[in-house]
Short mmCIF file of C-alpha atoms and ligand atoms in Angstrom, two decimals:
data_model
loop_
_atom_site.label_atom_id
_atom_site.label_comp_id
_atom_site.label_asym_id
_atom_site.label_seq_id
_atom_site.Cartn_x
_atom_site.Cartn_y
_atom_site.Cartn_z
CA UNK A 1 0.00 0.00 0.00
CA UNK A 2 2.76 2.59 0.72
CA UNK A 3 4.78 1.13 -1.66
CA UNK A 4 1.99 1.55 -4.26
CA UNK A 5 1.50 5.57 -3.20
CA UNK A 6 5.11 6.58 -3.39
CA UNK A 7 4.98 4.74 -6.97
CA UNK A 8 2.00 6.98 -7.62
CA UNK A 9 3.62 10.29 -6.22
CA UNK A 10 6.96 9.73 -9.00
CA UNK A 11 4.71 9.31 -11.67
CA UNK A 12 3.05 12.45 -10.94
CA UNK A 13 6.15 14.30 -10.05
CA UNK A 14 7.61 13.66 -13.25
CA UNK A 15 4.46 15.85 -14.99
CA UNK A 16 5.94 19.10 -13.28
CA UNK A 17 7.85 21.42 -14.89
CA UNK A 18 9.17 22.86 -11.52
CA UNK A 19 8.01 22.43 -7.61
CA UNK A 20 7.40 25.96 -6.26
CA UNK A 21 7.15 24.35 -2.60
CA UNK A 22 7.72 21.21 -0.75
CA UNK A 23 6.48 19.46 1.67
CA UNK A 24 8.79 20.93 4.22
CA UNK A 25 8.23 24.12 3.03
CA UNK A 26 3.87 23.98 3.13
CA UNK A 27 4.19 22.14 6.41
CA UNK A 28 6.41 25.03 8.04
CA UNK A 29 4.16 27.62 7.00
CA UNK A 30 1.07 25.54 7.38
CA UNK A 31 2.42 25.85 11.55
CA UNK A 32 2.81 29.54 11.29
CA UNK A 33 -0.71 30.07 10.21
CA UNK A 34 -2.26 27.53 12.89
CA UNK A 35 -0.05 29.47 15.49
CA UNK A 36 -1.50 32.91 14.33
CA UNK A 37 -5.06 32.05 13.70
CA UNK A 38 -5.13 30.39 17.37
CA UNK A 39 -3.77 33.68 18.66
CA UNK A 40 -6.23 35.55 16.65
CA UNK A 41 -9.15 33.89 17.45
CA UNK A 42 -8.64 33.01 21.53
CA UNK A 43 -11.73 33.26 23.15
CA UNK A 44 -13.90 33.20 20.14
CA UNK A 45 -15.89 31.01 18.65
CA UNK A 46 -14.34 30.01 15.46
CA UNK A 47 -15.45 28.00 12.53
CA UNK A 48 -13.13 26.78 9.75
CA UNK A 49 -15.14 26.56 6.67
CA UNK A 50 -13.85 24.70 3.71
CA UNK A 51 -14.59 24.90 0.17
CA UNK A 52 -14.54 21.45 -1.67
CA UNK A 53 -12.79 19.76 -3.29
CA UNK A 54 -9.25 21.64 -3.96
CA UNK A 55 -9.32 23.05 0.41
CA UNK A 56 -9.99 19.88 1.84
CA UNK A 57 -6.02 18.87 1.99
CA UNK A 58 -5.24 22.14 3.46
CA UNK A 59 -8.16 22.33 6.15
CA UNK A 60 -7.03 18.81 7.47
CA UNK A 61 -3.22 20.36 7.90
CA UNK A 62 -4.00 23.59 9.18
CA UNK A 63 -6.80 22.33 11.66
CA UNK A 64 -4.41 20.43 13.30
CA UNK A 65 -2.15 23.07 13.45
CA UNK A 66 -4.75 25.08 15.44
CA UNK A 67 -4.56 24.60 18.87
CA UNK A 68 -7.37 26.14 19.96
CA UNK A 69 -11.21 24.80 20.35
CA UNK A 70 -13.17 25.09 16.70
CA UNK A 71 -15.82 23.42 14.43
CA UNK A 72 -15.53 23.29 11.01
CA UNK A 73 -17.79 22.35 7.61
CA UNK A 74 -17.45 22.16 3.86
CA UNK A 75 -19.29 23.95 1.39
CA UNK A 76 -19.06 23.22 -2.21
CA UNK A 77 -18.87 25.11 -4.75
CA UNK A 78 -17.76 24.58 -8.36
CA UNK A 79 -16.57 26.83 -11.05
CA UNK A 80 -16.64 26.34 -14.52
CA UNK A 81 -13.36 26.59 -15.65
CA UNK A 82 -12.34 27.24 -19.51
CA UNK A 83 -8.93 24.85 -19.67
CA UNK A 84 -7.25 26.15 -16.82
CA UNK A 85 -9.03 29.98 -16.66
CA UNK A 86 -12.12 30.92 -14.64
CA UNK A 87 -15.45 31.83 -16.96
CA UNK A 88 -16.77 33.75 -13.62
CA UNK A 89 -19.83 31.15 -13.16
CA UNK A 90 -19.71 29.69 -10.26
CA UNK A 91 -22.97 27.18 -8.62
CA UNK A 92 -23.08 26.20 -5.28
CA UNK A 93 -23.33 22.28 -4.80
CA UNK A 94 -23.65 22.04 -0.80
CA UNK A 95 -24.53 24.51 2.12
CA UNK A 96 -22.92 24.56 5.12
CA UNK A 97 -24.56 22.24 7.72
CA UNK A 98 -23.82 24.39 11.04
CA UNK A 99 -25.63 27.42 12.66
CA UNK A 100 -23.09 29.96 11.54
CA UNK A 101 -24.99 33.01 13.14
CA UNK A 102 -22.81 34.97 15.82
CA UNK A 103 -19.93 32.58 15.11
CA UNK A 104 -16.19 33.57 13.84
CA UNK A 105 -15.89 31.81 10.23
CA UNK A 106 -12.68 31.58 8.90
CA UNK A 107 -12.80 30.39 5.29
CA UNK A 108 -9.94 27.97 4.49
CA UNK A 109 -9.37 27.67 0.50
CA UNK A 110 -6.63 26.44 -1.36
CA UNK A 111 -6.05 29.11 -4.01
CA UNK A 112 -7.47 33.02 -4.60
CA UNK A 113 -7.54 33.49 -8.38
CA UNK A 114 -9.89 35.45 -10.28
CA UNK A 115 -11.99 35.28 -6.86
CA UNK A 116 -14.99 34.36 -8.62
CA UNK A 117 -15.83 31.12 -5.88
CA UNK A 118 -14.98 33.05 -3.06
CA UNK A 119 -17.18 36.08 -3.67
CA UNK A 120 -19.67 33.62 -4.08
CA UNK A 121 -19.15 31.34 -1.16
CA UNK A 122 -18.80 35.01 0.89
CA UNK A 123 -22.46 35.93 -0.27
CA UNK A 124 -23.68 32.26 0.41
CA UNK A 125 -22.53 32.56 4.44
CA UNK A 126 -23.35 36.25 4.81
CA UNK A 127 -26.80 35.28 5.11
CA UNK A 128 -26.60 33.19 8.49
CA UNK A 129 -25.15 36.67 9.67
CA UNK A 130 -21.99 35.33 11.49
CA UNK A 131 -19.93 37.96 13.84
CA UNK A 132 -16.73 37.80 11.33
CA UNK A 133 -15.98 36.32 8.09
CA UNK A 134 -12.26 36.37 7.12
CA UNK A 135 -10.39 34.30 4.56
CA UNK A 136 -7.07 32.56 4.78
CA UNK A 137 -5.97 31.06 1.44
CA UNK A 138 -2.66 28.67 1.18
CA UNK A 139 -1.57 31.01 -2.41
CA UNK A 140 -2.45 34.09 -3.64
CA UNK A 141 -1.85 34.60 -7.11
CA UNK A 142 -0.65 37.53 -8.73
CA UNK A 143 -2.99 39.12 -11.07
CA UNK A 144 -5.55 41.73 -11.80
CA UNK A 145 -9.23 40.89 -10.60
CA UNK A 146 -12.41 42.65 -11.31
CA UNK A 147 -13.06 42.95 -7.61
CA UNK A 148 -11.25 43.10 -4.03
CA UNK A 149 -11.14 39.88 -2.38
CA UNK A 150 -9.32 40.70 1.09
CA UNK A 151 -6.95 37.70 2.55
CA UNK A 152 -6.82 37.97 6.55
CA UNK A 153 -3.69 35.55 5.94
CA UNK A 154 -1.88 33.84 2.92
CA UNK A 155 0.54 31.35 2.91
CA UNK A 156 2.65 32.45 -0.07
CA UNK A 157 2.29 34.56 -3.12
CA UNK A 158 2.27 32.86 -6.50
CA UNK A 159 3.11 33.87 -10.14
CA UNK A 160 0.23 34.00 -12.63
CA UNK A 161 0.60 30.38 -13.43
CA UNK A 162 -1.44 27.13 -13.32
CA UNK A 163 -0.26 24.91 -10.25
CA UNK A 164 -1.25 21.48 -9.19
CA UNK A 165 -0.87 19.41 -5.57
CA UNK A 166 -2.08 19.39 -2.32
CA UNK A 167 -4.96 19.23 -3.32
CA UNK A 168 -5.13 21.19 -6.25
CA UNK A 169 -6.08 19.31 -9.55
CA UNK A 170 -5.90 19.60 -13.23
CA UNK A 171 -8.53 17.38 -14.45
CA UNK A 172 -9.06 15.47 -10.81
CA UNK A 173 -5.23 14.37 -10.52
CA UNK A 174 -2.64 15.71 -8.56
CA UNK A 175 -4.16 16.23 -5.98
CA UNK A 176 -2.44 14.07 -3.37
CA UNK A 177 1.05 15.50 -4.28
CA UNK A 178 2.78 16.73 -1.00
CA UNK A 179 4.31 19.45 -3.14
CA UNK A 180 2.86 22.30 -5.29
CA UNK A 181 4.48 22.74 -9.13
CA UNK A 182 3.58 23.79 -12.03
CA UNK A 183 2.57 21.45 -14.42
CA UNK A 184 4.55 21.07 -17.93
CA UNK A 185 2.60 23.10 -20.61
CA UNK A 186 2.51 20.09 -22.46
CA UNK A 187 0.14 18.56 -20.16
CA UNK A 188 -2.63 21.09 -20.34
CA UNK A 189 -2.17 21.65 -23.98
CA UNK A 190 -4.31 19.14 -25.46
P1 LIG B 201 -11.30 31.33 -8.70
O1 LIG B 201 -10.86 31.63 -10.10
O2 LIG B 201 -10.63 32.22 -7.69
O3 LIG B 201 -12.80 31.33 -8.59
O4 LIG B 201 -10.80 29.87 -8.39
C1 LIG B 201 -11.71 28.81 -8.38
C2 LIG B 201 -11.09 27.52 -8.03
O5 LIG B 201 -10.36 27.09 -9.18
C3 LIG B 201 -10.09 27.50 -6.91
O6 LIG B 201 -10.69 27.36 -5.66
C4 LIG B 201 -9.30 26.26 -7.27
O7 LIG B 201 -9.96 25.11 -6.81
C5 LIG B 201 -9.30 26.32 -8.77
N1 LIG B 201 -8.04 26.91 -9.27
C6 LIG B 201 -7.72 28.20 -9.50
N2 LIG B 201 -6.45 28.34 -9.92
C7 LIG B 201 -5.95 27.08 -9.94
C8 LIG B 201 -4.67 26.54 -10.28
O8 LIG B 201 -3.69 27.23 -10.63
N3 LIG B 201 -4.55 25.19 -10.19
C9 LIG B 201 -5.58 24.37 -9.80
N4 LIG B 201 -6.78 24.84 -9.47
C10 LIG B 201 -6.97 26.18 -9.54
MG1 LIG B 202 -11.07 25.44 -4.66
#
């Protein structure tokens, strides 16, 4: 069984063009952000809220890096995505299943890029009126947007480029690489 998921790791690995960070690398910062967010939120009562599928690997790090009391829950969302660019539409696939009125929510997503799902997904949980909604995304990436999506953390700043692992996918796969590259061009060109 491990054998068979380090096999399945190289073979993926070798689709990269270059690894922007490693394991190491995601795991350290991954600690910094539990660290802050359970200094931030002390005494409050804080929801992580997750948007599926791409957050999911993240959430299960950084929850576990927090080390104070939460709750969190998933919400799903899906974008329709021309190749690898954003066409803006995004539908909502699943709610949230938790009273979020009065509470702290903290959304937890794996990548900010035209900021299409997360205006969305803001709207959606606006509605149960919660006391703060703030956003902590693992990358930012760097490019113009047609609106202001403000990050209460990051965990790094990325170029303009298309990046798979940890739970980021092209086409459902890469997902469960410990790293984050960019994909050879080749790959996406078809
Ligand atoms: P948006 O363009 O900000 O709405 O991003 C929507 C979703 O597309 C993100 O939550 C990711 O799941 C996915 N996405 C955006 N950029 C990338 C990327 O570079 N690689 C893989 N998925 C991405
Ligand atoms: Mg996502």
């Amino acid at each position: 069984m491990s054998t068979d998921a380090i096999l399945t790791e190289n073979e993926l690995y070798a689709d990269l063009e270059r690894v922007l960070f490693d394991r190491e690398t995601i795991q350290t910062r991954v600690r910094e952000l539990g660290r802050q967010i359970s200094e931030d939120y002390r005494g409050r009562e804080l929801v992580l809220i997750s948007i599926i599928k791409g957050g999911i690997v993240f959430l299960s790090d950084l929850m576990r890096a927090i080390t104070i009391p939460h709750a969190f829950d998933l919400v799903g969302a899906s974008s329709y995505r021309g190749g690898t660019r954003s066409t803006g539409r995004v539908i909502i696939t699943k709610d949230a299943e938790l009273d979020l009125r009065g509470k702290h929510i903290l959304l937890v997503e794996d990548i900010l890029d035209s900021g299409h799902t997360l205006n969305v997904v803001c709207e959606l949980l606006r509605i149960q009126e919660p006391a703060s909604l703030e956003i902590c995304a693992l990358l930012n990436k760097n490019r113009t947007r047609d609106f202001s999506i403000p990050l209460k953390y990051v965990g790094f700043e990325i170029p303009d480029e298309y990046v798979v692992g940890y739970g980021l996918d092209y086409k459902e796969h890469y997902r469960n690489l410990a790293c984050i590259g960019v994909l050879k061009p080749e790959i996406y060109r078809d």
